[in-house]
């Protein structure tokens, strides 16, 4: 997964990574928000979910200490990272900055 993850974040278009856990209630809320964000930004950005329990090495590599944590990458560069539930407008605006 690590090699695949690296290829994913090297993308020319922004990639929003949602670090989540299946047992996390706020993560479920964040997931529905991300569905709406995806509708708004369309093909301009990619949204990918990473389960921290399945891929702890990736979560650790990027300093994920709590879930949900959202991170935006473009061309391999970490442009944004913050924990907590984000709303639709904030995430849409954030991604539009990098599209």
JSON list of C-alpha atoms in Angstrom, two decimals:
[
{"chain": "A", "resi": 1, "resn": "UNK", "atom": "CA", "xyz": [0.00, 0.00, 0.00]},
{"chain": "A", "resi": 2, "resn": "UNK", "atom": "CA", "xyz": [2.83, 2.40, 0.77]},
{"chain": "A", "resi": 3, "resn": "UNK", "atom": "CA", "xyz": [4.06, 2.46, -2.86]},
{"chain": "A", "resi": 4, "resn": "UNK", "atom": "CA", "xyz": [0.51, 2.80, -4.11]},
{"chain": "A", "resi": 5, "resn": "UNK", "atom": "CA", "xyz": [-0.12, 5.58, -1.59]},
{"chain": "A", "resi": 6, "resn": "UNK", "atom": "CA", "xyz": [2.99, 7.41, -2.79]},
{"chain": "A", "resi": 7, "resn": "UNK", "atom": "CA", "xyz": [1.80, 7.22, -6.41]},
{"chain": "A", "resi": 8, "resn": "UNK", "atom": "CA", "xyz": [-1.61, 8.46, -5.32]},
{"chain": "A", "resi": 9, "resn": "UNK", "atom": "CA", "xyz": [-0.33, 11.60, -3.59]},
{"chain": "A", "resi": 10, "resn": "UNK", "atom": "CA", "xyz": [2.04, 12.42, -6.49]},
{"chain": "A", "resi": 11, "resn": "UNK", "atom": "CA", "xyz": [-1.04, 13.29, -8.55]},
{"chain": "A", "resi": 12, "resn": "UNK", "atom": "CA", "xyz": [-1.29, 16.57, -10.47]},
{"chain": "A", "resi": 13, "resn": "UNK", "atom": "CA", "xyz": [-4.78, 17.09, -9.08]},
{"chain": "A", "resi": 14, "resn": "UNK", "atom": "CA", "xyz": [-5.29, 17.52, -5.34]},
{"chain": "A", "resi": 15, "resn": "UNK", "atom": "CA", "xyz": [-5.98, 14.40, -3.29]},
{"chain": "A", "resi": 16, "resn": "UNK", "atom": "CA", "xyz": [-7.92, 14.65, -0.03]},
{"chain": "A", "resi": 17, "resn": "UNK", "atom": "CA", "xyz": [-7.06, 11.78, 2.29]},
{"chain": "A", "resi": 18, "resn": "UNK", "atom": "CA", "xyz": [-9.59, 10.96, 5.00]},
{"chain": "A", "resi": 19, "resn": "UNK", "atom": "CA", "xyz": [-7.78, 9.05, 7.74]},
{"chain": "A", "resi": 20, "resn": "UNK", "atom": "CA", "xyz": [-10.59, 7.25, 9.58]},
{"chain": "A", "resi": 21, "resn": "UNK", "atom": "CA", "xyz": [-11.47, 4.23, 11.72]},
{"chain": "A", "resi": 22, "resn": "UNK", "atom": "CA", "xyz": [-14.51, 1.98, 11.37]},
{"chain": "A", "resi": 23, "resn": "UNK", "atom": "CA", "xyz": [-15.36, 2.33, 15.08]},
{"chain": "A", "resi": 24, "resn": "UNK", "atom": "CA", "xyz": [-15.21, 6.15, 15.03]},
{"chain": "A", "resi": 25, "resn": "UNK", "atom": "CA", "xyz": [-18.64, 7.86, 15.12]},
{"chain": "A", "resi": 26, "resn": "UNK", "atom": "CA", "xyz": [-17.37, 11.32, 13.99]},
{"chain": "A", "resi": 27, "resn": "UNK", "atom": "CA", "xyz": [-15.71, 9.54, 11.03]},
{"chain": "A", "resi": 28, "resn": "UNK", "atom": "CA", "xyz": [-19.14, 8.35, 9.88]},
{"chain": "A", "resi": 29, "resn": "UNK", "atom": "CA", "xyz": [-20.38, 11.95, 9.94]},
{"chain": "A", "resi": 30, "resn": "UNK", "atom": "CA", "xyz": [-17.29, 13.07, 8.02]},
{"chain": "A", "resi": 31, "resn": "UNK", "atom": "CA", "xyz": [-17.88, 10.37, 5.42]},
{"chain": "A", "resi": 32, "resn": "UNK", "atom": "CA", "xyz": [-21.33, 11.73, 4.50]},
{"chain": "A", "resi": 33, "resn": "UNK", "atom": "CA", "xyz": [-19.86, 15.26, 4.29]},
{"chain": "A", "resi": 34, "resn": "UNK", "atom": "CA", "xyz": [-17.19, 13.98, 1.90]},
{"chain": "A", "resi": 35, "resn": "UNK", "atom": "CA", "xyz": [-19.83, 12.50, -0.41]},
{"chain": "A", "resi": 36, "resn": "UNK", "atom": "CA", "xyz": [-21.35, 15.97, -0.81]},
{"chain": "A", "resi": 37, "resn": "UNK", "atom": "CA", "xyz": [-17.91, 17.56, -1.30]},
{"chain": "A", "resi": 38, "resn": "UNK", "atom": "CA", "xyz": [-17.15, 15.03, -4.04]},
{"chain": "A", "resi": 39, "resn": "UNK", "atom": "CA", "xyz": [-20.35, 16.05, -5.85]},
{"chain": "A", "resi": 40, "resn": "UNK", "atom": "CA", "xyz": [-19.32, 19.71, -5.65]},
{"chain": "A", "resi": 41, "resn": "UNK", "atom": "CA", "xyz": [-15.68, 19.40, -6.80]},
{"chain": "A", "resi": 42, "resn": "UNK", "atom": "CA", "xyz": [-16.27, 16.56, -9.29]},
{"chain": "A", "resi": 43, "resn": "UNK", "atom": "CA", "xyz": [-13.15, 15.47, -11.14]},
{"chain": "A", "resi": 44, "resn": "UNK", "atom": "CA", "xyz": [-11.18, 18.48, -9.90]},
{"chain": "A", "resi": 45, "resn": "UNK", "atom": "CA", "xyz": [-9.97, 16.59, -6.84]},
{"chain": "A", "resi": 46, "resn": "UNK", "atom": "CA", "xyz": [-9.79, 13.03, -5.62]},
{"chain": "A", "resi": 47, "resn": "UNK", "atom": "CA", "xyz": [-11.06, 11.86, -2.22]},
{"chain": "A", "resi": 48, "resn": "UNK", "atom": "CA", "xyz": [-9.58, 8.71, -0.70]},
{"chain": "A", "resi": 49, "resn": "UNK", "atom": "CA", "xyz": [-10.33, 7.03, 2.63]},
{"chain": "A", "resi": 50, "resn": "UNK", "atom": "CA", "xyz": [-7.52, 5.34, 4.59]},
{"chain": "A", "resi": 51, "resn": "UNK", "atom": "CA", "xyz": [-8.46, 3.12, 7.54]},
{"chain": "A", "resi": 52, "resn": "UNK", "atom": "CA", "xyz": [-5.83, 3.79, 10.24]},
{"chain": "A", "resi": 53, "resn": "UNK", "atom": "CA", "xyz": [-6.37, 0.32, 11.72]},
{"chain": "A", "resi": 54, "resn": "UNK", "atom": "CA", "xyz": [-5.60, -1.36, 8.39]},
{"chain": "A", "resi": 55, "resn": "UNK", "atom": "CA", "xyz": [-2.70, 0.96, 7.44]},
{"chain": "A", "resi": 56, "resn": "UNK", "atom": "CA", "xyz": [-1.11, 2.12, 10.71]},
{"chain": "A", "resi": 57, "resn": "UNK", "atom": "CA", "xyz": [2.28, 2.74, 9.07]},
{"chain": "A", "resi": 58, "resn": "UNK", "atom": "CA", "xyz": [0.85, 5.35, 6.69]},
{"chain": "A", "resi": 59, "resn": "UNK", "atom": "CA", "xyz": [-1.07, 7.03, 9.51]},
{"chain": "A", "resi": 60, "resn": "UNK", "atom": "CA", "xyz": [2.08, 7.09, 11.62]},
{"chain": "A", "resi": 61, "resn": "UNK", "atom": "CA", "xyz": [4.21, 8.42, 8.75]},
{"chain": "A", "resi": 62, "resn": "UNK", "atom": "CA", "xyz": [1.93, 11.46, 8.48]},
{"chain": "A", "resi": 63, "resn": "UNK", "atom": "CA", "xyz": [1.53, 12.01, 12.22]},
{"chain": "A", "resi": 64, "resn": "UNK", "atom": "CA", "xyz": [-2.13, 11.06, 12.43]},
{"chain": "A", "resi": 65, "resn": "UNK", "atom": "CA", "xyz": [-2.92, 10.95, 16.14]},
{"chain": "A", "resi": 66, "resn": "UNK", "atom": "CA", "xyz": [-6.71, 11.17, 16.04]},
{"chain": "A", "resi": 67, "resn": "UNK", "atom": "CA", "xyz": [-9.52, 10.39, 13.66]},
{"chain": "A", "resi": 68, "resn": "UNK", "atom": "CA", "xyz": [-10.92, 11.75, 11.54]},
{"chain": "A", "resi": 69, "resn": "UNK", "atom": "CA", "xyz": [-7.86, 13.54, 10.18]},
{"chain": "A", "resi": 70, "resn": "UNK", "atom": "CA", "xyz": [-8.00, 15.10, 6.73]},
{"chain": "A", "resi": 71, "resn": "UNK", "atom": "CA", "xyz": [-4.93, 15.79, 4.63]},
{"chain": "A", "resi": 72, "resn": "UNK", "atom": "CA", "xyz": [-4.59, 17.35, 1.18]},
{"chain": "A", "resi": 73, "resn": "UNK", "atom": "CA", "xyz": [-1.70, 16.40, -1.11]},
{"chain": "A", "resi": 74, "resn": "UNK", "atom": "CA", "xyz": [-0.71, 17.63, -4.56]},
{"chain": "A", "resi": 75, "resn": "UNK", "atom": "CA", "xyz": [2.39, 16.53, -6.46]},
{"chain": "A", "resi": 76, "resn": "UNK", "atom": "CA", "xyz": [3.55, 14.68, -3.35]},
{"chain": "A", "resi": 77, "resn": "UNK", "atom": "CA", "xyz": [3.45, 17.77, -1.15]},
{"chain": "A", "resi": 78, "resn": "UNK", "atom": "CA", "xyz": [1.35, 17.88, 2.03]},
{"chain": "A", "resi": 79, "resn": "UNK", "atom": "CA", "xyz": [-0.62, 21.11, 1.70]},
{"chain": "A", "resi": 80, "resn": "UNK", "atom": "CA", "xyz": [-3.05, 20.76, 4.59]},
{"chain": "A", "resi": 81, "resn": "UNK", "atom": "CA", "xyz": [-3.63, 18.47, 7.58]},
{"chain": "A", "resi": 82, "resn": "UNK", "atom": "CA", "xyz": [-6.10, 18.84, 10.43]},
{"chain": "A", "resi": 83, "resn": "UNK", "atom": "CA", "xyz": [-8.05, 16.56, 12.74]},
{"chain": "A", "resi": 84, "resn": "UNK", "atom": "CA", "xyz": [-11.75, 16.80, 13.44]},
{"chain": "A", "resi": 85, "resn": "UNK", "atom": "CA", "xyz": [-14.96, 16.89, 11.45]},
{"chain": "A", "resi": 86, "resn": "UNK", "atom": "CA", "xyz": [-14.98, 19.49, 8.66]},
{"chain": "A", "resi": 87, "resn": "UNK", "atom": "CA", "xyz": [-18.10, 20.93, 7.04]},
{"chain": "A", "resi": 88, "resn": "UNK", "atom": "CA", "xyz": [-18.98, 20.83, 3.33]},
{"chain": "A", "resi": 89, "resn": "UNK", "atom": "CA", "xyz": [-18.28, 24.50, 2.61]},
{"chain": "A", "resi": 90, "resn": "UNK", "atom": "CA", "xyz": [-14.90, 24.52, 4.32]},
{"chain": "A", "resi": 91, "resn": "UNK", "atom": "CA", "xyz": [-13.70, 21.41, 2.49]},
{"chain": "A", "resi": 92, "resn": "UNK", "atom": "CA", "xyz": [-15.07, 22.54, -0.87]},
{"chain": "A", "resi": 93, "resn": "UNK", "atom": "CA", "xyz": [-13.33, 25.90, -0.52]},
{"chain": "A", "resi": 94, "resn": "UNK", "atom": "CA", "xyz": [-10.11, 24.22, 0.64]},
{"chain": "A", "resi": 95, "resn": "UNK", "atom": "CA", "xyz": [-9.99, 21.90, -2.38]},
{"chain": "A", "resi": 96, "resn": "UNK", "atom": "CA", "xyz": [-10.91, 24.65, -4.83]},
{"chain": "A", "resi": 97, "resn": "UNK", "atom": "CA", "xyz": [-7.79, 26.56, -3.73]},
{"chain": "A", "resi": 98, "resn": "UNK", "atom": "CA", "xyz": [-5.62, 23.74, -5.06]},
{"chain": "A", "resi": 99, "resn": "UNK", "atom": "CA", "xyz": [-7.55, 22.73, -8.20]}
]
